[in-house]
Amino acid sequence: MNPHMLDIALPGNPNLKLQEVAPDSDDHSTAHEKNTSFEMIAEDGQVVGYVKTWHESDGYSGYVQFDSEGNVLDWKVLRDRQ
């Protein structure tokens, strides 16, 4: 995933950290797609949300940010300049 996309996905709170979540062993993503999930961790170690990112071979990438209950807070889809 493009690090710039993660900068966009993080809220303006520097006290939150992203921790990558290991993919499921039954994940059937194709080799040309890169999907990554992260937990948003507060200073006290509590999970306060999630970010799911993707980058596809056709140049599209994006993220969805969720709160701790799974409600969508923000999302964005971008296309790489070619």
Short mmCIF file of C-alpha atoms in Angstrom, two decimals:
data_model
loop_
_atom_site.label_atom_id
_atom_site.label_comp_id
_atom_site.label_asym_id
_atom_site.label_seq_id
_atom_site.Cartn_x
_atom_site.Cartn_y
_atom_site.Cartn_z
CA MET A 1 0.00 0.00 0.00
CA ASN A 2 1.18 3.46 -0.82
CA PRO A 3 2.39 5.16 2.40
CA HIS A 4 0.77 8.40 1.22
CA MET A 5 -2.61 6.65 1.30
CA LEU A 6 -2.04 5.72 4.94
CA ASP A 7 -1.22 9.36 5.73
CA ILE A 8 -4.57 10.33 4.18
CA ALA A 9 -6.43 7.55 6.00
CA LEU A 10 -5.17 8.46 9.46
CA PRO A 11 -7.16 11.08 11.28
CA GLY A 12 -5.33 14.22 12.43
CA ASN A 13 -4.61 12.63 15.81
CA PRO A 14 -0.88 11.88 16.25
CA ASN A 15 -1.68 9.77 19.33
CA LEU A 16 -3.11 6.98 17.16
CA LYS A 17 -0.89 4.26 15.73
CA LEU A 18 -1.62 1.77 12.97
CA GLN A 19 -0.86 -1.89 13.60
CA GLU A 20 -1.06 -4.23 10.61
CA VAL A 21 -3.43 -7.17 10.97
CA ALA A 22 -2.16 -10.48 9.57
CA PRO A 23 -4.27 -11.65 6.61
CA ASP A 24 -6.54 -14.66 7.03
CA SER A 25 -4.94 -17.91 5.88
CA ASP A 26 -7.94 -18.49 3.61
CA ASP A 27 -7.50 -15.09 1.92
CA HIS A 28 -7.84 -15.72 -1.82
CA SER A 29 -6.61 -12.35 -3.09
CA THR A 30 -5.02 -12.54 -6.47
CA ALA A 31 -1.34 -11.73 -6.80
CA HIS A 32 -2.06 -8.43 -8.58
CA GLU A 33 -4.14 -7.05 -5.72
CA LYS A 34 -2.67 -5.89 -2.42
CA ASN A 35 -5.11 -5.65 0.46
CA THR A 36 -3.97 -4.73 3.94
CA SER A 37 -5.90 -4.22 7.18
CA PHE A 38 -4.79 -2.19 10.18
CA GLU A 39 -6.05 -1.64 13.71
CA MET A 40 -6.04 1.95 14.97
CA ILE A 41 -4.51 1.82 18.45
CA ALA A 42 -4.85 4.61 21.05
CA GLU A 43 -2.07 5.52 23.49
CA ASP A 44 -3.64 3.28 26.15
CA GLY A 45 -3.45 0.27 23.78
CA GLN A 46 -7.19 0.15 23.08
CA VAL A 47 -8.37 -0.55 19.53
CA VAL A 48 -10.42 2.49 18.52
CA GLY A 49 -10.94 1.69 14.85
CA TYR A 50 -9.77 -0.06 11.72
CA VAL A 51 -8.40 0.86 8.30
CA LYS A 52 -8.61 -1.41 5.27
CA THR A 53 -6.50 -0.50 2.24
CA TRP A 54 -6.14 -1.90 -1.26
CA HIS A 55 -4.10 -1.37 -4.40
CA GLU A 56 -5.11 -3.06 -7.64
CA SER A 57 -3.05 -3.74 -10.76
CA ASP A 58 -5.19 -1.34 -12.82
CA GLY A 59 -3.88 1.57 -10.72
CA TYR A 60 -6.84 2.03 -8.40
CA SER A 61 -6.16 2.19 -4.67
CA GLY A 62 -8.07 3.32 -1.65
CA TYR A 63 -9.01 2.89 1.96
CA VAL A 64 -12.01 2.59 4.24
CA GLN A 65 -11.77 3.76 7.85
CA PHE A 66 -14.10 2.21 10.45
CA ASP A 67 -14.80 3.00 14.10
CA SER A 68 -14.48 0.23 16.71
CA GLU A 69 -18.09 -0.85 16.06
CA GLY A 70 -17.55 -1.26 12.31
CA ASN A 71 -19.29 1.94 11.18
CA VAL A 72 -17.68 3.62 8.15
CA LEU A 73 -16.05 6.92 9.11
CA ASP A 74 -14.24 7.80 5.89
CA TRP A 75 -13.26 6.31 2.54
CA LYS A 76 -11.39 7.30 -0.58
CA VAL A 77 -10.58 5.76 -3.97
CA LEU A 78 -7.72 7.10 -6.11
CA ARG A 79 -6.23 6.22 -9.48
CA ASP A 80 -2.47 6.35 -10.03
CA ARG A 81 -1.33 8.87 -12.60
CA GLN A 82 0.15 7.19 -15.63
#
